[in-house]
mmCIF file of C-alpha atoms and ligand atoms in Angstrom:
data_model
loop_
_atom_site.group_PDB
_atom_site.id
_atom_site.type_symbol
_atom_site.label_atom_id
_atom_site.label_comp_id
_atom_site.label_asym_id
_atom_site.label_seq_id
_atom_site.Cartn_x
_atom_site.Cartn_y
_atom_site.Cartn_z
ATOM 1 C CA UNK A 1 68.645 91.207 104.598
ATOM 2 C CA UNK A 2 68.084 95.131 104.964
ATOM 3 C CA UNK A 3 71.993 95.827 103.695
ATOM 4 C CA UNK A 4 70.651 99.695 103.255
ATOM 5 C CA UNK A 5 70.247 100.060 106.494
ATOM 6 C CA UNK A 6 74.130 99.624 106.812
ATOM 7 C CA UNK A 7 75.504 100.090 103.446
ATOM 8 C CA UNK A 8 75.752 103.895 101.908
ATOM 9 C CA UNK A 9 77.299 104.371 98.528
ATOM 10 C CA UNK A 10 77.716 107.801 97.091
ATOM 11 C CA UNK A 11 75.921 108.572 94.684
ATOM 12 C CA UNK A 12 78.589 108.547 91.960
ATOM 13 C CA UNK A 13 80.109 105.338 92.825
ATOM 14 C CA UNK A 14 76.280 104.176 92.680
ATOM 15 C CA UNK A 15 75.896 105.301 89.181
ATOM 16 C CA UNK A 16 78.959 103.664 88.313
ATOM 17 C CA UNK A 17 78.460 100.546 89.396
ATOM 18 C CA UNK A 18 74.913 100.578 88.081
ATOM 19 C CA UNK A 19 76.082 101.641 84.318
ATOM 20 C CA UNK A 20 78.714 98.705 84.552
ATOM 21 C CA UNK A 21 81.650 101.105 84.752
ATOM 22 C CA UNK A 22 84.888 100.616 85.933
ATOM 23 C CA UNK A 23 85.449 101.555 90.460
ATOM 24 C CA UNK A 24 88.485 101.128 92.373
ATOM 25 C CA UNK A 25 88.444 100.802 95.776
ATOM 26 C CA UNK A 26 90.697 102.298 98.263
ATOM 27 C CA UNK A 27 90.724 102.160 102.473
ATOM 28 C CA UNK A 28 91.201 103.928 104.853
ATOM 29 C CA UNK A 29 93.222 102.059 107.922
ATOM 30 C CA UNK A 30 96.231 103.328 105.250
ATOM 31 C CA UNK A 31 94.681 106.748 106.034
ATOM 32 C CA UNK A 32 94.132 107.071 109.867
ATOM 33 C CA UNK A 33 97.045 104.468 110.992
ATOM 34 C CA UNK A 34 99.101 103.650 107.963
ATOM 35 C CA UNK A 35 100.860 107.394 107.478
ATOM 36 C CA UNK A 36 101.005 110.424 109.385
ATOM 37 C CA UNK A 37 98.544 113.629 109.149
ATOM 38 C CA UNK A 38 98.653 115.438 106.651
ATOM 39 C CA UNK A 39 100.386 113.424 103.754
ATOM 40 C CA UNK A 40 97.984 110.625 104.732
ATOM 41 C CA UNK A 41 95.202 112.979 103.087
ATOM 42 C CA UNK A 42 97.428 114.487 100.584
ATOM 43 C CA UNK A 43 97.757 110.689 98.889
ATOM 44 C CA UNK A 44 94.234 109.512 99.728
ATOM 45 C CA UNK A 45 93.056 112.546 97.472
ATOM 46 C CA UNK A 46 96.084 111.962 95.390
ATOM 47 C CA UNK A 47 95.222 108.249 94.562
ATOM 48 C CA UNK A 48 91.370 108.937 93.780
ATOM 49 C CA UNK A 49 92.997 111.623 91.375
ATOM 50 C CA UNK A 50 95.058 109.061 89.964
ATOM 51 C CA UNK A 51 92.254 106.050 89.488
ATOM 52 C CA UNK A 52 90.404 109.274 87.523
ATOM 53 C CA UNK A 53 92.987 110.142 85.126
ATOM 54 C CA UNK A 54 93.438 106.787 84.882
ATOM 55 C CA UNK A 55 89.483 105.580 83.818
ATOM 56 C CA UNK A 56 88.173 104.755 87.137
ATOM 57 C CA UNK A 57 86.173 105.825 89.527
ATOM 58 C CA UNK A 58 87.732 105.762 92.798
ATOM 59 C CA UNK A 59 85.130 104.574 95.979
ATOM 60 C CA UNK A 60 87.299 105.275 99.464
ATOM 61 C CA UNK A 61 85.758 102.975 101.980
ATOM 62 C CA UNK A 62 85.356 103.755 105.957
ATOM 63 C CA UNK A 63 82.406 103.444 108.306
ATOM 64 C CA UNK A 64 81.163 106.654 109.005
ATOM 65 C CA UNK A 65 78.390 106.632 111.755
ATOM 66 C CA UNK A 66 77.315 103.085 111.555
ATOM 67 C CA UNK A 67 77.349 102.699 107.771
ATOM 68 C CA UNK A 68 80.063 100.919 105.467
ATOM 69 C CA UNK A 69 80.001 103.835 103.403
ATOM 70 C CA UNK A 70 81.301 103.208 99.832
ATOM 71 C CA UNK A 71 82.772 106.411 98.345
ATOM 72 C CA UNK A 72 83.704 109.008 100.942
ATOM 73 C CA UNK A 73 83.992 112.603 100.253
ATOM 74 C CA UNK A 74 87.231 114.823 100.617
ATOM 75 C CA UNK A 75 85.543 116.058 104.203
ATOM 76 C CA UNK A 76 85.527 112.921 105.566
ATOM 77 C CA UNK A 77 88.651 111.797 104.282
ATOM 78 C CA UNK A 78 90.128 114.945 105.646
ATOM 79 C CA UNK A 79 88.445 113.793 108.809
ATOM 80 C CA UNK A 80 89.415 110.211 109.911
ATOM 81 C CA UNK A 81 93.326 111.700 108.488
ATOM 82 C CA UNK A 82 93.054 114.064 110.658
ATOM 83 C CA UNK A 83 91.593 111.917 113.803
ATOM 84 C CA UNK A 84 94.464 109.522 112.656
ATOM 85 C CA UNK A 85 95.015 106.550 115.532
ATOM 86 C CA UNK A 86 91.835 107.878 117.562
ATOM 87 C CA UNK A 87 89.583 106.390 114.745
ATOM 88 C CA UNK A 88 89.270 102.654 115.586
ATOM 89 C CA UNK A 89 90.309 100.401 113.223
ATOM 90 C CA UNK A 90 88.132 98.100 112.120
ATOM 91 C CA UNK A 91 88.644 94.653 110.503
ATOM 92 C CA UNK A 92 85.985 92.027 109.790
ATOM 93 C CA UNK A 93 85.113 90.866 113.991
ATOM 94 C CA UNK A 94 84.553 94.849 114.879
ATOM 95 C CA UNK A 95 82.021 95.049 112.032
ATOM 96 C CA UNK A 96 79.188 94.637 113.995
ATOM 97 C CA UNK A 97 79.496 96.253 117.299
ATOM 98 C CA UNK A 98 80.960 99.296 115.445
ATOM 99 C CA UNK A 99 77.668 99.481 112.871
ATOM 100 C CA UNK A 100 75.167 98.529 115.920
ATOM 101 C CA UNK A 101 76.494 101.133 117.969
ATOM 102 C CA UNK A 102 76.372 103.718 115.055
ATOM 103 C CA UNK A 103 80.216 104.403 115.122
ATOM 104 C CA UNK A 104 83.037 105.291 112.923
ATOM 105 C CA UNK A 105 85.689 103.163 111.963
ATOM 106 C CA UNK A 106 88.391 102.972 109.193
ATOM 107 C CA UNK A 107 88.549 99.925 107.351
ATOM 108 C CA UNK A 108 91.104 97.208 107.078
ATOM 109 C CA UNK A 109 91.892 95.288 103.677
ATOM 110 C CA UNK A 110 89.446 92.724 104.948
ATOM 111 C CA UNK A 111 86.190 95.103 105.811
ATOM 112 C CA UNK A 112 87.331 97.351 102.423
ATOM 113 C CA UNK A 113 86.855 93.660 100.583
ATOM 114 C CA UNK A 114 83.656 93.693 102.590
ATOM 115 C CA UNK A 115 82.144 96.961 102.186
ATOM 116 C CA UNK A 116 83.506 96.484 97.791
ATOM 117 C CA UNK A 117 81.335 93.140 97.705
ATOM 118 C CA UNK A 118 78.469 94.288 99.588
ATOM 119 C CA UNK A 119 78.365 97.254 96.580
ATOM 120 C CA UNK A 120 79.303 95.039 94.129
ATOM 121 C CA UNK A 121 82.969 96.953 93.422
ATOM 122 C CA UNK A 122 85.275 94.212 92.234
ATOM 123 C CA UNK A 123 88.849 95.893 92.600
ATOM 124 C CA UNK A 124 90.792 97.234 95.052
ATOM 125 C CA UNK A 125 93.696 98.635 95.559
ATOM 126 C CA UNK A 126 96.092 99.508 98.195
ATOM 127 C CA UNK A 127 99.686 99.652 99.435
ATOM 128 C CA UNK A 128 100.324 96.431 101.533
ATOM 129 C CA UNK A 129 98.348 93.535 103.160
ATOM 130 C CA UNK A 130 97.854 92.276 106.686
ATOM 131 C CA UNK A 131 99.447 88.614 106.820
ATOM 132 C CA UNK A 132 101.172 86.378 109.273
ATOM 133 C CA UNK A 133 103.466 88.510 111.231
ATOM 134 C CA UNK A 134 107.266 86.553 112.232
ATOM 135 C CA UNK A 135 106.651 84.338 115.271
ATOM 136 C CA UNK A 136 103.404 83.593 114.341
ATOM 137 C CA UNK A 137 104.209 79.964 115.484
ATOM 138 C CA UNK A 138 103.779 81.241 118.979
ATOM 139 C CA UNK A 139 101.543 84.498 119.070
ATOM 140 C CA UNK A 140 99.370 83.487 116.188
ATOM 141 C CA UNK A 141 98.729 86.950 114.912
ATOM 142 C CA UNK A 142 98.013 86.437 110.999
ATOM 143 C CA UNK A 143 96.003 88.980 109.604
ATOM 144 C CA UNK A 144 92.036 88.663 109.035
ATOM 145 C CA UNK A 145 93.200 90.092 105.857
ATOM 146 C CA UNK A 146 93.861 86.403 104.536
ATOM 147 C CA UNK A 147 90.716 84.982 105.433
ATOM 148 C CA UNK A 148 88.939 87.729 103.926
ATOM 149 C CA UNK A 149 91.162 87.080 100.406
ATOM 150 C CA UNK A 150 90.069 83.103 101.105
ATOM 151 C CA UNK A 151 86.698 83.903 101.358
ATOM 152 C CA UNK A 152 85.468 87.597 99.225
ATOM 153 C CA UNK A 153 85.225 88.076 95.624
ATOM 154 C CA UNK A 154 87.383 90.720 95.566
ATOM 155 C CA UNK A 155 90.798 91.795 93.629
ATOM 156 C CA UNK A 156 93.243 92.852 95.564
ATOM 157 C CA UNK A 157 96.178 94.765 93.991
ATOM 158 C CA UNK A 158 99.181 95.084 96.359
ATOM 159 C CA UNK A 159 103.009 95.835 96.508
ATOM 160 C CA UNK A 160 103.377 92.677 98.099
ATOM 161 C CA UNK A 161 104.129 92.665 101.755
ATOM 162 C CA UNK A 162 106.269 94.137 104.135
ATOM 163 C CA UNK A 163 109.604 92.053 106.246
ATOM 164 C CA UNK A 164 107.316 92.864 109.173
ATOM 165 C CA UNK A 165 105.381 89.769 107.869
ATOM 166 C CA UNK A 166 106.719 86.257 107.419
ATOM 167 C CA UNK A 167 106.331 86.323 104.161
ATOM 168 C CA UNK A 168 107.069 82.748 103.139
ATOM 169 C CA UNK A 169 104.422 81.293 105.540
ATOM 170 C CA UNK A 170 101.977 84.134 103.820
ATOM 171 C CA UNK A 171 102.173 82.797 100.734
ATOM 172 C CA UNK A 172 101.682 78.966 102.299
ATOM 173 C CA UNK A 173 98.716 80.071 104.093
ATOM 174 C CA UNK A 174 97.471 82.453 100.758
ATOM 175 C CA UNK A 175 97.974 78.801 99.210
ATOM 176 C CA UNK A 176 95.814 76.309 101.754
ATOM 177 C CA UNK A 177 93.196 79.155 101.162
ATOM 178 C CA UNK A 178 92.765 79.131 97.563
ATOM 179 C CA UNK A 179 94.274 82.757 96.654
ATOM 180 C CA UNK A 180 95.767 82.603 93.775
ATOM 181 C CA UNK A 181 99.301 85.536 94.116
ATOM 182 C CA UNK A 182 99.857 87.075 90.781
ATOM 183 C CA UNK A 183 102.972 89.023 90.334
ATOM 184 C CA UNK A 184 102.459 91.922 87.922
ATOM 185 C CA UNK A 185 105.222 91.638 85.441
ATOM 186 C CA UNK A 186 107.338 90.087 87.931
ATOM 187 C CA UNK A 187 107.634 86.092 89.172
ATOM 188 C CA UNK A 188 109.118 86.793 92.107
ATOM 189 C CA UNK A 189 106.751 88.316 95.219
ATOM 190 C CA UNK A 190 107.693 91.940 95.847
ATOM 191 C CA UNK A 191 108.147 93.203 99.269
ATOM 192 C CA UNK A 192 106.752 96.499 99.513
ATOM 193 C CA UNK A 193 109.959 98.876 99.686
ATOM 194 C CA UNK A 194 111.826 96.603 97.759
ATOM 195 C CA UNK A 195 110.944 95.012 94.066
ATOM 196 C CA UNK A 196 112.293 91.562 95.273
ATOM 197 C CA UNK A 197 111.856 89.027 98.479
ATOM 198 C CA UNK A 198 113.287 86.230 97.199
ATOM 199 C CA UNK A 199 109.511 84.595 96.954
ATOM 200 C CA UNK A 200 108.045 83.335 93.963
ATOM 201 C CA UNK A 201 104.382 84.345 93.034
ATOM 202 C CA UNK A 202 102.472 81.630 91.271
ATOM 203 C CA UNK A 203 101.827 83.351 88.015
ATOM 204 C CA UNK A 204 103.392 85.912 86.022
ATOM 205 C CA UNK A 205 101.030 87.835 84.137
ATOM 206 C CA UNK A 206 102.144 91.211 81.970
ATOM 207 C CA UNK A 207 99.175 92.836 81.517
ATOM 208 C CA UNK A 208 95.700 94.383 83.114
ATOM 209 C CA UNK A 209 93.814 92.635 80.135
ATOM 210 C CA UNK A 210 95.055 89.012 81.198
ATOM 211 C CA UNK A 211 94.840 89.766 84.817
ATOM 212 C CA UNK A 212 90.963 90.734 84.283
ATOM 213 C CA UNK A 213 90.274 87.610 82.061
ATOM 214 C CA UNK A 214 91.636 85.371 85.137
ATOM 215 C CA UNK A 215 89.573 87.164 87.503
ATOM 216 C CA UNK A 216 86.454 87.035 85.380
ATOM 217 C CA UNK A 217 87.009 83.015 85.498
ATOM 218 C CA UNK A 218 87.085 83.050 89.198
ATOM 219 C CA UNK A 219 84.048 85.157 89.424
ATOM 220 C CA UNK A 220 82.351 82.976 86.401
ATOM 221 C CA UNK A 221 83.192 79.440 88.222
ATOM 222 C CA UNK A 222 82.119 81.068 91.310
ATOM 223 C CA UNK A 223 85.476 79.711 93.333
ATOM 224 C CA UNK A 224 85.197 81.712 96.366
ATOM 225 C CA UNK A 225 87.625 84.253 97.466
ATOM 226 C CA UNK A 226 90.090 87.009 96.089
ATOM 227 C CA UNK A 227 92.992 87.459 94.155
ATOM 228 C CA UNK A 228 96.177 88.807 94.928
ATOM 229 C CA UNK A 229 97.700 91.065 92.541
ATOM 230 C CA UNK A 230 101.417 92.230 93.673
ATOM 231 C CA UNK A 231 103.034 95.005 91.919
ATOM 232 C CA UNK A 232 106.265 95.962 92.423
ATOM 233 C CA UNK A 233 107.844 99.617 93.696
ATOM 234 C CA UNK A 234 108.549 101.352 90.609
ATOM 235 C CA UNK A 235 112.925 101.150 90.477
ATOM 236 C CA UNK A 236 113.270 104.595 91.368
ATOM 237 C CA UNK A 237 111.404 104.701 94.560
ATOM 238 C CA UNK A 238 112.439 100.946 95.698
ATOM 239 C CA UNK A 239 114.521 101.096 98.533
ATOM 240 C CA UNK A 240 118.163 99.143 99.709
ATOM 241 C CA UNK A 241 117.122 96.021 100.974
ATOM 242 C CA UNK A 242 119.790 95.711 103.304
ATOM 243 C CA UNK A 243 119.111 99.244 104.945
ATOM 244 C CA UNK A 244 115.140 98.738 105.524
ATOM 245 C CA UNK A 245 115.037 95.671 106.562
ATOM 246 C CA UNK A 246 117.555 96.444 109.443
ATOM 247 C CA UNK A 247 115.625 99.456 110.047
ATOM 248 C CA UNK A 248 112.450 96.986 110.051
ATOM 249 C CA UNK A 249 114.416 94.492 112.320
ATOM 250 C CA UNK A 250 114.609 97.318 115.383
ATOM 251 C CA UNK A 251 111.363 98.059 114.842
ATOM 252 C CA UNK A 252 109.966 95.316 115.731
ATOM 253 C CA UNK A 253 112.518 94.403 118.631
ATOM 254 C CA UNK A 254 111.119 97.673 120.060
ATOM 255 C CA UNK A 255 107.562 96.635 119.412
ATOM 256 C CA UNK A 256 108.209 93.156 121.519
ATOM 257 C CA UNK A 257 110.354 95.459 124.098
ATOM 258 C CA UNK A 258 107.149 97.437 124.628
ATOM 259 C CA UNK A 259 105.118 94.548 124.588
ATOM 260 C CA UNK A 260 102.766 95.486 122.109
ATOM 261 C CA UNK A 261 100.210 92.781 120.677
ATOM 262 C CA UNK A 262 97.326 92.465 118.307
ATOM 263 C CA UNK A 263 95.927 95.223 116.342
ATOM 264 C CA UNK A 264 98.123 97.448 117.630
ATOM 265 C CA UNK A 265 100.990 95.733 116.215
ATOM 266 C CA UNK A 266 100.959 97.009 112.633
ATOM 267 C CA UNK A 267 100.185 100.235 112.871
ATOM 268 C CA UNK A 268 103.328 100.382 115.369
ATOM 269 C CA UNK A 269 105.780 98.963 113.313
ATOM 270 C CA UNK A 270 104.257 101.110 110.604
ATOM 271 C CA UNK A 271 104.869 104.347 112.318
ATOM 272 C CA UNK A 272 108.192 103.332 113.761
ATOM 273 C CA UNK A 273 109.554 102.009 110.563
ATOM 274 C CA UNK A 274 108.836 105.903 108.913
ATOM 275 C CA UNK A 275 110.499 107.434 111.934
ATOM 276 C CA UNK A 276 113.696 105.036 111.742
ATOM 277 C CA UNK A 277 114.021 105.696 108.104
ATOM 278 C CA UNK A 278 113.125 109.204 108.906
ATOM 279 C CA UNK A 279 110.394 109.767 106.135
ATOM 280 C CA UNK A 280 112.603 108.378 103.415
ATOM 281 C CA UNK A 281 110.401 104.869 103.577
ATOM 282 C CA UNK A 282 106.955 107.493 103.699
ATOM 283 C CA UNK A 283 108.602 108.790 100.301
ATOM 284 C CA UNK A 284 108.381 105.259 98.937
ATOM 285 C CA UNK A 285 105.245 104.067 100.501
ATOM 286 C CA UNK A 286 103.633 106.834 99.345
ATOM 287 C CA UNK A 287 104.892 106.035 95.117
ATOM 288 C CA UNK A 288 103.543 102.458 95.780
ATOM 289 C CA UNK A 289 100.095 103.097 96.719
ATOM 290 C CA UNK A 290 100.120 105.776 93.458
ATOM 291 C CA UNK A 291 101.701 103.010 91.590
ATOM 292 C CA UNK A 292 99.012 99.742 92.692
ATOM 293 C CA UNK A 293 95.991 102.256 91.964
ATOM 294 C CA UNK A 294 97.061 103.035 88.196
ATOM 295 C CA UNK A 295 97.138 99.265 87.716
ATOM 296 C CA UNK A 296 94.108 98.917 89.537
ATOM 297 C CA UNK A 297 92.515 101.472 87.226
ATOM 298 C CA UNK A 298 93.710 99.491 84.388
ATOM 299 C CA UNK A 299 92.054 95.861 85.277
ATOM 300 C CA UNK A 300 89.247 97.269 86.403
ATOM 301 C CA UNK A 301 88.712 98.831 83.302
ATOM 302 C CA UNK A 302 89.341 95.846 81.465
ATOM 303 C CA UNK A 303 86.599 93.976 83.611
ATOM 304 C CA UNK A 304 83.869 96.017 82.803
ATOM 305 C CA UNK A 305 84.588 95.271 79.252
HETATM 306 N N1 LIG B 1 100.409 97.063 105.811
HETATM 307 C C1 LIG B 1 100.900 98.201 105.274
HETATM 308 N N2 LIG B 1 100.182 99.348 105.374
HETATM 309 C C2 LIG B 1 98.951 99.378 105.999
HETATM 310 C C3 LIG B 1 98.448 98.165 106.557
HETATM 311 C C4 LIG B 1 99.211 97.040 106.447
HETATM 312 O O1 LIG B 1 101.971 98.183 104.701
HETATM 313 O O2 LIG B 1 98.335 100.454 106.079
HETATM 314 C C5 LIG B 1 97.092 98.171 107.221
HETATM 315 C C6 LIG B 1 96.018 97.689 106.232
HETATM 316 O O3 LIG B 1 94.810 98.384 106.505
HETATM 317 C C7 LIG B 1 95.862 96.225 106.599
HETATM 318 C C8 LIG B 1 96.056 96.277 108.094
HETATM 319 O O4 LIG B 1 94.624 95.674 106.238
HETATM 320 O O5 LIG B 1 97.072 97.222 108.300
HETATM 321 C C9 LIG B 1 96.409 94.932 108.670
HETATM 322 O O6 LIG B 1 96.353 94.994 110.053
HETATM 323 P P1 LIG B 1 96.427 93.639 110.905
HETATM 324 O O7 LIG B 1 97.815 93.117 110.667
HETATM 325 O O8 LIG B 1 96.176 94.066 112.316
HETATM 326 O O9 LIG B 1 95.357 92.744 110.362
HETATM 327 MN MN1 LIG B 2 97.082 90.776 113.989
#
């Protein structure tokens, strides 16, 4: 397999990974359809700050003219922020008519998994997954973002996931699949805005260190698959439960008004959720992602121990 020919880490991230020390990686669908232009850059520069001061070094993941590329620079973050919901986004099945064709694309949580274990970077973080959205039971939309936890050896820290999912059968289907959902000082799943769902994770762990040596055994015993770390909102930027998910509730009666389906769907209920809540759930969203990349800072730097 010729993976150079569409695989491009920086050189940085290349050194890094070559010296054994500790990378975070970061995507970039949170970039170009997850916030608006221009605090979508302002945090994507913001986080990779963060992961530095924190031990790491940061490797934002997009494909940039036919090649997962594996540490972008501030240009071309700057760039697919700035192109925002012209770049296509690009989960695992638009892989390889995107990279045959030489295009850009921003990636997913499932192709960032990809493009991290094709460079051998072992943890990720980001704000919220892709899972099965409410009424799957009759539109089947679940995420490729839970088959790529099933099936790549990649560490996934979260806040947990958005009311726009159905977040009970998540977990179920996280379960059939083998991903094991750790909650990060926390046993019950946090839901993105809010530090509580009423979900329980299946473990508790309290710190990086423990987190690391459970990952290392899934990597040792070669068991296939991710892990899901979920990390709740810190208190002061969570969010009244009752008010966001009501505001979550219209959103997506609008987005079945409008009839909009498939990939579309998230980033729509994304956007209209920060225009209901008129930036206040932005705020939030925006502490989260700063929040998941300081812990995954932390475990990654306890991995390359
Ligand atoms: N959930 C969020 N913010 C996001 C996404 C999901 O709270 O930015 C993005 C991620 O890139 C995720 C993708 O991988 O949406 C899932 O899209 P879909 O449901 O179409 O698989
Ligand atoms: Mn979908």
């Amino acid at each position: 397999m010729d993976l150079k020919k569409y695989l491009s880490v920086s050189p940085e991230v290349a050194e890094a990974i070559a010296s054994g020390k500790p990378v975070v990686a970061l995507e970039s669908t949170i970039i170009s359809h997850g916030m608006p232009y221009p605090q979508n850059v302002e945090t994507a520069l913001n986080v990779e700050k963060i992961v530095r001061e924190a031990g790491a070094i940061p490797a934002t993941i997009a494909i940039i003219k036919g090649k997962i590329t594996v540490g972008l620079t501030p240009d071309e973050i700057e760039y697919l922020g700035k192109k925002g919901l012209a770049v296509t986004k690009a989960s695992r099945r638009d892989l390889p008519v995107l990279l045959a064709r030489g295009e850009d694309g921003a990636t997913t949580v499932a192709t960032t998994m990809i493009g991290a274990a094709l460079a051998g970077v072992r943890v990720f973080a980001t704000g919220g997954i892709g899972g099965v959205h409410r009424g799957a039971e009759t539109t089947m939309d679940i995420s490729a973002d839970l088959e790529e936890l099933a099936q790549t050896p990649v560490l996934v820290v979260c806040a947990g996931a958005k009311s726009i999912l159905d977040l009970g059968l998540t977990l179920e289907y996280l379960e059939t699949k083998g991903v094991t959902v750790i909650g990060y000082q926390t046993e019950e799943l946090p839901a993105f805005y809010t530090r509580t769902s009423g979900f329980k994770v299946d473990y508790r762990l309290d710190t990086a260190k423990e987190i690391a040596d459970s990952f290392r055994v899934k990597l040792d015993c070669n068991l296939g698959g991710g892990m899901l770390v979920t990390n709740p909102i810190p208190e002061e930027y969570s969010m009244d439960p009752e008010y966001i998910n009501k505001n979550i509730d219209d959103a997506i009666a609008e987005c079945e008004r409008l009839g909009i389906k498939g990939k579309d769907t998230t980033p729509f209920l994304l956007d209209k959720i920060q225009k209901l809540t008129g930036g206040s759930s932005l705020k939030s969203n925006i502490q989260l992602v700063f929040n998941n990349a300081k812990l995954g800072a932390a475990i990654a730097c306890e991995l390359s121990k």
